[in-house]
Short mmCIF file of C-alpha atoms and ligand atoms in Angstrom, two decimals:
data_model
loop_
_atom_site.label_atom_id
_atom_site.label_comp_id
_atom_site.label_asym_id
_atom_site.label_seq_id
_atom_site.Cartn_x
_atom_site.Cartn_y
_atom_site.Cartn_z
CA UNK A 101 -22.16 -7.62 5.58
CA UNK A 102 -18.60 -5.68 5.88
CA UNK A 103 -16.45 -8.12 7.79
CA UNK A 104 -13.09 -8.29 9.66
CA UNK A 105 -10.58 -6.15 7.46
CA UNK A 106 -7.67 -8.61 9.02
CA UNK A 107 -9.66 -12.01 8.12
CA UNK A 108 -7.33 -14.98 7.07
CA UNK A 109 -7.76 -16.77 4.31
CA UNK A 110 -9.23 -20.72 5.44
CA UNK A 111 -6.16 -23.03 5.14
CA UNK A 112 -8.67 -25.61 2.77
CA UNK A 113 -7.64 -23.13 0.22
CA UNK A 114 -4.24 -23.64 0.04
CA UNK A 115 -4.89 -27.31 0.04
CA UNK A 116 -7.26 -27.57 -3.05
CA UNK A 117 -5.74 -28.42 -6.42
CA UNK A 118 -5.48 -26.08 -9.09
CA UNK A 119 -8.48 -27.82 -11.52
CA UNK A 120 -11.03 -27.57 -8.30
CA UNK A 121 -9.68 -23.77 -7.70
CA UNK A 122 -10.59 -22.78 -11.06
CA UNK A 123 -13.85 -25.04 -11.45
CA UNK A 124 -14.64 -23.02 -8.24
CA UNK A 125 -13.52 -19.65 -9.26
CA UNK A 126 -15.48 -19.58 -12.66
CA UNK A 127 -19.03 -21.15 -11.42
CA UNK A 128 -18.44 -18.11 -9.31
CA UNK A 129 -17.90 -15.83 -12.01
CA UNK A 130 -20.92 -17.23 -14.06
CA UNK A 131 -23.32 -17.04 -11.69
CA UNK A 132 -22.41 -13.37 -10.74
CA UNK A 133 -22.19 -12.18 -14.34
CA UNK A 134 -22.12 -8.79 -15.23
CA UNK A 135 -22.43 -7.72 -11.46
CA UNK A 136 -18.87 -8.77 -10.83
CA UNK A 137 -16.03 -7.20 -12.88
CA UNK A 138 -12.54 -8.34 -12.30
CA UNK A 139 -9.41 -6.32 -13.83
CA UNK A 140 -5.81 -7.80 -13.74
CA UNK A 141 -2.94 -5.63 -14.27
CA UNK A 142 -0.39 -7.34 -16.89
CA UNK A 143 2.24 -7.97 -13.94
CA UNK A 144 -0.56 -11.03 -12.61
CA UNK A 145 0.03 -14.42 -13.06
CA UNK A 146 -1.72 -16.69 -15.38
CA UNK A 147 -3.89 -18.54 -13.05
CA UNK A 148 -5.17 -15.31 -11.95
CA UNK A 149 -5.44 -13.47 -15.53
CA UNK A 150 -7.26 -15.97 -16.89
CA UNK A 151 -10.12 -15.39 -14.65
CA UNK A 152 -9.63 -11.41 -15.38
CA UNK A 153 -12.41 -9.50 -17.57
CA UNK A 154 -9.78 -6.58 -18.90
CA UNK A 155 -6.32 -6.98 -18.32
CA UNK A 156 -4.08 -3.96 -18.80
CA UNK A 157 -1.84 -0.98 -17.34
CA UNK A 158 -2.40 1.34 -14.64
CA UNK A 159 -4.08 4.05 -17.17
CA UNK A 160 -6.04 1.60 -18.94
CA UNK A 161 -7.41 -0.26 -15.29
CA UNK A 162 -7.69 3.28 -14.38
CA UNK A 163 -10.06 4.37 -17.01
CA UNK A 164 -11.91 0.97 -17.23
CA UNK A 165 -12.80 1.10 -13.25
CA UNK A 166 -15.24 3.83 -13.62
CA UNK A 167 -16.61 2.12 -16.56
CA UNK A 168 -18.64 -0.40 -15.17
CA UNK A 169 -21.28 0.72 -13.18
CA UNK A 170 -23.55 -2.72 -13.26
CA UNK A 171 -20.77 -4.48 -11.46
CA UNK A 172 -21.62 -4.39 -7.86
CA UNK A 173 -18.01 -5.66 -6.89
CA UNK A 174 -14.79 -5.16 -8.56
CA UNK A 175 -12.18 -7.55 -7.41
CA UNK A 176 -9.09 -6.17 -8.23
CA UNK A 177 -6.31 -8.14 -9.14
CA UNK A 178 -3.44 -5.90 -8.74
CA UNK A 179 -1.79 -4.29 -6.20
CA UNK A 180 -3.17 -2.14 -3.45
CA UNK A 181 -2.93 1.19 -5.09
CA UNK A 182 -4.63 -0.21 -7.89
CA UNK A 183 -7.67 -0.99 -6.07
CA UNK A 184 -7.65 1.93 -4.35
CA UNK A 185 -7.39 4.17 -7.91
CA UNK A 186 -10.21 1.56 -8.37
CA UNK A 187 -12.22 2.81 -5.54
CA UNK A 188 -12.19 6.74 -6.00
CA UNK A 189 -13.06 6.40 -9.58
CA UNK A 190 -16.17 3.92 -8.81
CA UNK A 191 -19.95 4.33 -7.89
CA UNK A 192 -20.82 4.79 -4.54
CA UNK A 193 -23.12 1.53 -5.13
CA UNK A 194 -19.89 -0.45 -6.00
CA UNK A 195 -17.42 -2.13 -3.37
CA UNK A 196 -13.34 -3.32 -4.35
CA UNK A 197 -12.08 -5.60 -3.16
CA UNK A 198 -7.96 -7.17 -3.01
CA UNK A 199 -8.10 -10.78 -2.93
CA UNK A 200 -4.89 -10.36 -0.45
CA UNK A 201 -4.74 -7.28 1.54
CA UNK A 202 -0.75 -7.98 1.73
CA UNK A 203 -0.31 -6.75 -2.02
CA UNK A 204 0.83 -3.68 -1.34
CA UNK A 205 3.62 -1.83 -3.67
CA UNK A 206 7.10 -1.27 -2.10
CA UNK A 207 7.46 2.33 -4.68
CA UNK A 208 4.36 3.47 -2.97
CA UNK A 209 4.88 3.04 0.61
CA UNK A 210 8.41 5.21 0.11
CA UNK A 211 6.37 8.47 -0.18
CA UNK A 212 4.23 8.66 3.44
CA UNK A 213 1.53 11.49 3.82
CA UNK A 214 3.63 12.96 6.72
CA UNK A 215 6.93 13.22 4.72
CA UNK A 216 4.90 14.78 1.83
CA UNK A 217 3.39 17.57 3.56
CA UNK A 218 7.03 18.17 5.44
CA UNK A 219 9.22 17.96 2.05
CA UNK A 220 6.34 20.80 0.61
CA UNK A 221 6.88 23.41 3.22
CA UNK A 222 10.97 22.83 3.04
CA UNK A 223 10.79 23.12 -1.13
CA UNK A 224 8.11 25.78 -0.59
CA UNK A 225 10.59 27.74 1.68
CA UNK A 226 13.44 26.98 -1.00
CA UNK A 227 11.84 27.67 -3.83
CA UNK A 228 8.45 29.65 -3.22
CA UNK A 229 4.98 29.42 -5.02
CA UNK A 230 6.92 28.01 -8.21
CA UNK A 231 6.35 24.34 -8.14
CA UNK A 232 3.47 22.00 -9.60
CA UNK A 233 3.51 18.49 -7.23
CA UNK A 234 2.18 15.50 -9.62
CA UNK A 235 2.09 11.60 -8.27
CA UNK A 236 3.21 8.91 -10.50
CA UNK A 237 -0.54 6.58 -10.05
CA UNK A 238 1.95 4.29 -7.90
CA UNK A 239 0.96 6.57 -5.12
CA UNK A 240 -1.40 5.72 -2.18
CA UNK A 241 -4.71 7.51 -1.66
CA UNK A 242 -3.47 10.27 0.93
CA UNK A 243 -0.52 11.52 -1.72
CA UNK A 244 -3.38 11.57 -4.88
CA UNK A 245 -5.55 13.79 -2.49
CA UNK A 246 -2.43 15.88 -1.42
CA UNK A 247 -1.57 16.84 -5.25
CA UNK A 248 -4.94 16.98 -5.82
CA UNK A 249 -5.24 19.82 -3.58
CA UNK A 250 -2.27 21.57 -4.88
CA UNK A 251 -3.87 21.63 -8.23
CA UNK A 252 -1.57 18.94 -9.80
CA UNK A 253 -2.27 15.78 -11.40
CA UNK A 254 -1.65 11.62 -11.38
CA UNK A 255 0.22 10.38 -14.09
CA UNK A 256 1.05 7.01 -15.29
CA UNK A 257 3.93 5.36 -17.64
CA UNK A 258 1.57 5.44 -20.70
CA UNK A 259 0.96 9.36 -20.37
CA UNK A 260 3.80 10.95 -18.25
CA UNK A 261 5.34 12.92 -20.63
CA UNK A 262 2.35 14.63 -21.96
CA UNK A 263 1.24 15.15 -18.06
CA UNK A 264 4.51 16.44 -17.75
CA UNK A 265 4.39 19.17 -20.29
CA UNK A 266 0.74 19.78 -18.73
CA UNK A 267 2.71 20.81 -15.47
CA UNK A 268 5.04 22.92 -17.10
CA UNK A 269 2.40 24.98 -18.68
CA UNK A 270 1.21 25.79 -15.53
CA UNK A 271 3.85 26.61 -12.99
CA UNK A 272 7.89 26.64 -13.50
CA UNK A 273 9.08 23.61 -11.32
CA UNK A 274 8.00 20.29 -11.20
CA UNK A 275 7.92 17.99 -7.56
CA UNK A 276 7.55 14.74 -9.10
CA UNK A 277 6.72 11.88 -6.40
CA UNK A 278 7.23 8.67 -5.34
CA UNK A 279 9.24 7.04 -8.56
CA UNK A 280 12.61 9.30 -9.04
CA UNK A 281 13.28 7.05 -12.34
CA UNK A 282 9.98 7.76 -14.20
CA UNK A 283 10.29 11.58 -13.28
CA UNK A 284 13.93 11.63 -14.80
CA UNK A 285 13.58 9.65 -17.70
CA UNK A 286 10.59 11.33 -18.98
CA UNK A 287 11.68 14.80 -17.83
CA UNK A 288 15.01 13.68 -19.73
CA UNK A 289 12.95 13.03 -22.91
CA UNK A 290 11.65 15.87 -22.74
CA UNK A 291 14.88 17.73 -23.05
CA UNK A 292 15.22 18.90 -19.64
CA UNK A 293 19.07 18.13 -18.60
CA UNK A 294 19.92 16.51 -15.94
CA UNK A 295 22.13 19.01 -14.38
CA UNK A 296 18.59 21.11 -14.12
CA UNK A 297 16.95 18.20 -11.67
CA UNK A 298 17.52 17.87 -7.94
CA UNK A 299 16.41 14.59 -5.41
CA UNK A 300 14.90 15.22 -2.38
CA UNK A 301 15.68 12.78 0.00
CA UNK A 302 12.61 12.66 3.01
CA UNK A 303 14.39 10.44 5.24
CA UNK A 304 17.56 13.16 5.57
CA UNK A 305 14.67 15.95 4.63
CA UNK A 306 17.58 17.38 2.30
CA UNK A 307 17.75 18.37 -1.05
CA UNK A 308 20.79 17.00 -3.38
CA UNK A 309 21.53 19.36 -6.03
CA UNK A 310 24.90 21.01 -6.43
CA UNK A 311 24.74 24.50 -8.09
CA UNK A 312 22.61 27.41 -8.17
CA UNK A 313 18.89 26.42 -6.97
CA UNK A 314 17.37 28.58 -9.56
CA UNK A 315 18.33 26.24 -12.53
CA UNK A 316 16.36 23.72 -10.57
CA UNK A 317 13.45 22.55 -12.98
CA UNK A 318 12.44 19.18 -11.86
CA UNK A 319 12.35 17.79 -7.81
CA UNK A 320 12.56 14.23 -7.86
CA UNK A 321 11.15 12.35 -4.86
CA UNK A 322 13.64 9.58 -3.85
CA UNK A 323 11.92 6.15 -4.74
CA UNK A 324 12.57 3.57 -6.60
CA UNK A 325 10.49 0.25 -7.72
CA UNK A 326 12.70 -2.47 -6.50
CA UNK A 327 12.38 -4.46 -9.14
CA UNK A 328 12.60 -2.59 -11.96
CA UNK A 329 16.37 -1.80 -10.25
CA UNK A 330 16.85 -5.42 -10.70
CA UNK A 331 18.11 -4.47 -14.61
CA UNK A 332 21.12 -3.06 -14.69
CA UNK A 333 23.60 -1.30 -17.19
CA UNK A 334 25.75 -4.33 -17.20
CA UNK A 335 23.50 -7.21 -18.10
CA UNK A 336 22.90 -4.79 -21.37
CA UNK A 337 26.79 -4.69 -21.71
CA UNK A 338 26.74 -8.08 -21.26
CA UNK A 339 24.32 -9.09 -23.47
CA UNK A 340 25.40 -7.17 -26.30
CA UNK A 341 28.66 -8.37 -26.75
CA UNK A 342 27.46 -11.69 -26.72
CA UNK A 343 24.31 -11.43 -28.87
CA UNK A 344 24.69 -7.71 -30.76
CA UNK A 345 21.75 -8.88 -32.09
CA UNK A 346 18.92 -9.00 -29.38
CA UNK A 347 16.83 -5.70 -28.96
CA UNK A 348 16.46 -4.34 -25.55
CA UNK A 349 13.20 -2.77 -24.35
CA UNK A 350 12.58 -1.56 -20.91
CA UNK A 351 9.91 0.05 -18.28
CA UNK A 352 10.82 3.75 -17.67
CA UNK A 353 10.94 2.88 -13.80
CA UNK A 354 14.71 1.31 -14.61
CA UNK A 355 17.31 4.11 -14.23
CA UNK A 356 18.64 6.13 -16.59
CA UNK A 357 21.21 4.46 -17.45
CA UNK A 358 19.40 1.30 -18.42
CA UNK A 359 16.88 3.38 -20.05
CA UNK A 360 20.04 5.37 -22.03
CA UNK A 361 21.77 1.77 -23.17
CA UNK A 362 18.50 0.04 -24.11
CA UNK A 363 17.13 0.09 -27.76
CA UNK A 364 13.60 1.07 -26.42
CA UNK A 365 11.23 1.96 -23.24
CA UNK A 366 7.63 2.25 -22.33
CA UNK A 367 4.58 1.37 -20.45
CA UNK A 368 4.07 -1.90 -19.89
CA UNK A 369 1.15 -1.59 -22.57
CA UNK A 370 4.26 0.05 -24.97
CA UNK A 371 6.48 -3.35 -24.39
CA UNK A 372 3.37 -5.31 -25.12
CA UNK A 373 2.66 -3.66 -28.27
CA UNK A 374 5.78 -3.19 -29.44
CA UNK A 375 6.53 -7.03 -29.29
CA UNK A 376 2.99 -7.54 -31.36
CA UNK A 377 4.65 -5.97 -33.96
CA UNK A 378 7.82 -7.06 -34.06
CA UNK A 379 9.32 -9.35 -37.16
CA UNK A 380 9.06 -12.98 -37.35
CA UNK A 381 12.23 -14.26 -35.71
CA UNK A 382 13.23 -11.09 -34.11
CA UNK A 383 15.13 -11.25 -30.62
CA UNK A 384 13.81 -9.57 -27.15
CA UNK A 385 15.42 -8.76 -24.08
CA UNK A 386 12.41 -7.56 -21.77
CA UNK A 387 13.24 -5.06 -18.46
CA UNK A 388 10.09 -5.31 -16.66
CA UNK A 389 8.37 -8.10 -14.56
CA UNK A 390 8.35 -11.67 -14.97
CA UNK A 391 4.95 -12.71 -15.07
CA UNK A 392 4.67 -9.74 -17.76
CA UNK A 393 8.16 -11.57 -19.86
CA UNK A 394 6.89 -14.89 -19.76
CA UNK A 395 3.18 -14.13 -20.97
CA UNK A 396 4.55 -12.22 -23.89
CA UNK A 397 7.02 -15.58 -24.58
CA UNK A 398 4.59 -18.06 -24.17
CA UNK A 399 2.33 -16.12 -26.56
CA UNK A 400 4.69 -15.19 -29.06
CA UNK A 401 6.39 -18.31 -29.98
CA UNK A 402 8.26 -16.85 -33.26
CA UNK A 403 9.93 -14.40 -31.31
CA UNK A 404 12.97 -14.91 -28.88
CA UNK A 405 12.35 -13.54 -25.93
CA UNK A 406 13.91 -13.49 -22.62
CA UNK A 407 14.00 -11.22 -19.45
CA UNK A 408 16.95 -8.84 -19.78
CA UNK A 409 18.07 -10.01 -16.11
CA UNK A 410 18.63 -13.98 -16.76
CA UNK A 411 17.36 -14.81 -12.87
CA UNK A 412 14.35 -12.98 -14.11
CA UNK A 413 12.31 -10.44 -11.88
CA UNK A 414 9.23 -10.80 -10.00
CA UNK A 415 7.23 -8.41 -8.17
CA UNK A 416 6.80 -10.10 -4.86
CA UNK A 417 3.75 -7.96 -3.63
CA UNK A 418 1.81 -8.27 -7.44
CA UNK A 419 2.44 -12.39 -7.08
CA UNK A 420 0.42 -12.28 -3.73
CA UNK A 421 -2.27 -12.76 -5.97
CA UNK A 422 -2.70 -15.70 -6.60
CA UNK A 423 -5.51 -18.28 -7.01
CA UNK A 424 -6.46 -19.74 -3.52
CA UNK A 425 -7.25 -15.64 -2.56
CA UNK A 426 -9.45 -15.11 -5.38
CA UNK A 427 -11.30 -17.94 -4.99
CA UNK A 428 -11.81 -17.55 -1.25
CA UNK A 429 -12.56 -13.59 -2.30
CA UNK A 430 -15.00 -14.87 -4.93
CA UNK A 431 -17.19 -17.82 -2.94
CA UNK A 432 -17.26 -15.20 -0.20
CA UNK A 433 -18.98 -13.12 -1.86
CA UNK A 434 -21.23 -14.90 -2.88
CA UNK A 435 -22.18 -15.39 0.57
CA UNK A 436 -22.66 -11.72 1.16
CA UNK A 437 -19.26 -11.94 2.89
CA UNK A 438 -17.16 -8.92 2.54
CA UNK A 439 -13.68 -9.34 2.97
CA UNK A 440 -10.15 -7.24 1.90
CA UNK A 441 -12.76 -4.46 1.09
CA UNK A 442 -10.69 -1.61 -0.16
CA UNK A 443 -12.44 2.03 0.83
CA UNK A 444 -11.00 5.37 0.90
CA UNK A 445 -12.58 8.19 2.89
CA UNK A 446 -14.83 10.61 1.17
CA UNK A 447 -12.58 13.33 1.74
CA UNK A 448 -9.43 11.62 0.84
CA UNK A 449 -11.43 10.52 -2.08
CA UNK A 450 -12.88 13.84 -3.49
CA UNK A 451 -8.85 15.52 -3.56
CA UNK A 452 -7.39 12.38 -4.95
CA UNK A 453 -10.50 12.27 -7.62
CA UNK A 454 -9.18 15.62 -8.62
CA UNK A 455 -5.73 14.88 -9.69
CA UNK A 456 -7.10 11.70 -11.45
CA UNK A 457 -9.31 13.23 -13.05
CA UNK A 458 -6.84 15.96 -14.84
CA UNK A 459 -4.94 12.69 -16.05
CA UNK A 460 -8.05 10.98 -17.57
CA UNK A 461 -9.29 14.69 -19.42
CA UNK A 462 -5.89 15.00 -20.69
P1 LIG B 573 2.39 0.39 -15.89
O1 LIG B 573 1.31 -0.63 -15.81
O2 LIG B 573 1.80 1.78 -15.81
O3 LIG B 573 3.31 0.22 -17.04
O4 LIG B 573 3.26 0.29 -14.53
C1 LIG B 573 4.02 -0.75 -14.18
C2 LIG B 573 4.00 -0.96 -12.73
O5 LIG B 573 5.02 -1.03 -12.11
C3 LIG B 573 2.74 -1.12 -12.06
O6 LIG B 573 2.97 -1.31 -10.74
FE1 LIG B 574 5.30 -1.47 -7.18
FE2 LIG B 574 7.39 -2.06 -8.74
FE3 LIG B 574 5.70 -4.00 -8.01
FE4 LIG B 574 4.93 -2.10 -9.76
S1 LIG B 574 6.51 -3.62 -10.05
S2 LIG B 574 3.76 -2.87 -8.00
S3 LIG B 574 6.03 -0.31 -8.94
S4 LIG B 574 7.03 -2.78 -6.62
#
């Protein structure tokens, strides 16, 4: 029974304690078994990871969504994208589901279909049939399908630069959409200067470059995660000439600066393992989100670790999450109750399948 997409969440929720939410939540879980799988991206909080069955990045939840074809429902703790990445990849015989529909992803929602398909004919008109489009996975459904269609590809912070040099193998410009940050820095890595990449602005509809257009290599779309903007150049200034000794790792969605100053960026799965293997007594400044910071401090007490911003950085949308929803999600389901069900149209589907499924070959 597919119900109400707008349906509240019962106030006697919010009410319960946390011991009779997650006595609830697991005698769900158990009774479901193997028909219910349940990924949590590494930005969730505890109360909601600890009910996960895979936690990891966008690639990994990417890759592991197709993978489980028993599970009837997957109930995607993550944000909105996620579950619908979630939801092209699956079975037809499997639903997704958000625990709260209001978990969307601010670095999404700044690239809209319309603007796409606007800021393609204006580039096409600048710049002819020379440019590959490819979607950072932080994309919704409708800009997947659109690079689909174009013959481009999804990629995600674990893989962009090798996506990157995919693109460049095939066509001679790059319109890289919606996270400006993760299209410089790994176009930057990969030794393309930054005098060689424009922004293209789709409010204004305008491209900023100065120079000659044809030493244009990389479009950037202009987006931004607004919280990985939250570190800045100067708390690494800061830091370091108070404690030369603390290492400084950060997600590739901070700027370029940041990402120029620090000691060390990556995928969220990069910062994870590169604090596993870190030395006994060794001291971390972390640029990504909190819930992500204070997992890896709480579980690796002989390290020093600390957000690199000190008021510390949460992703509002992610933290919608939380246990209440996925317990009401959870007991409703068990009812045959269908709520938050997250389902992209077939065609929508088929175009954005295409571009993911260049990433995942690759
Ligand atoms: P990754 O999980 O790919 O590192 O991305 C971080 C992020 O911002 C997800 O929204
Ligand atoms: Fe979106 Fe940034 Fe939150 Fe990731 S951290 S979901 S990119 S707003």
């Amino acid at each position: 029974m597919l119900l109400d997409l707008v349906t509240k969440m019962p106030e006697r929720y919010k009410e319960m304690q946390y011991m009779e939410l997650v006595k609830r939540a697991a005698a769900v879980k158990e009774r479901f078994g193997d028909r219910l799988f349940i990924p949590g991206h590494h930005y969730q909080k505890d109360e909601v990871i600890q009910f996960a069955d895979v936690t990891g990045d966008s690639l990994q939840l990417a890759q592991m969504a197709s993978s489980r074809q028993q599970a009837e429902y997957i109930v995607f703790c993550g944000v909105h994208f996620m579950a619908e990445t979630a939801d092209i990849l699956a079975a037809d015989h499997q639903k997704v589901v958000l625990p709260d529909l209001r978990a969307g992803c601010s670095m999404a929602d700044m690239a809209d279909i319309n603007q796409t398909e606007r800021g393609w004919e204006k580039l096409q008109q600048l710049f002819g049939d020379t440019i590959l489009p490819v979607t950072y996975v932080n994309s919704t459904a409708a800009i997947k399908a659109f690079v689909g269609k174009k013959g481009g590809a999804t990629v995600t912070s674990s893989n962009a630069k090798k996506m990157v040099q995919w693109a460049f193998e095939k066509k001679e410009r790059l319109f890289f959409l919606p996270d400006q940050h993760l299209g410089r820095n790994t176009a930057y890595d990969l030794g393309i200067p930054l005098a060689s990449m424009a922004v293209w602005d789709p409010i204004h509809e305008k491209l900023e470059f100065e120079g000659d257009l044809e030493n244009v290599k990389v479009i950037l779309w202009k987006g931004h995660c607004s919280v990985h903007m939250n570190f800045r150049a100067d708390h690494i200034r800061k830091l370091r000439s108070e404690e030369p000794d603390v290492a400084v790792i950060v997600h590739p969605e901070c700027t370029r600066e940041v990402v120029a100053l620090a000691d060390d960026a990556g995928s969220t799965k990069y910062i994870i393992d590169t604090i596993k293997q870190a030395e006994k007594g060794s001291k971390w400044a972390i640029g990504t989100e909190m819930n992500l910071v204070n997992r890896l401090k709480d579980s690796f007490p002989e390290l020093e670790i600390r957000s690199l911003n000190p008021t510390m950085c949460p992703c509002l949308t992610m933290n919608r999450i939380d246990l209440p929803h996925l317990t009401w999600i959870l007991e409703s389901l068990e009812k045959n109750e269908i709520y938050n069900q997250i389902s992209v149209d077939k065609e929508t589907s088929r175009y954005a399948k295409m571009a993911l499924d260049k990433m995942l070959s690759l």
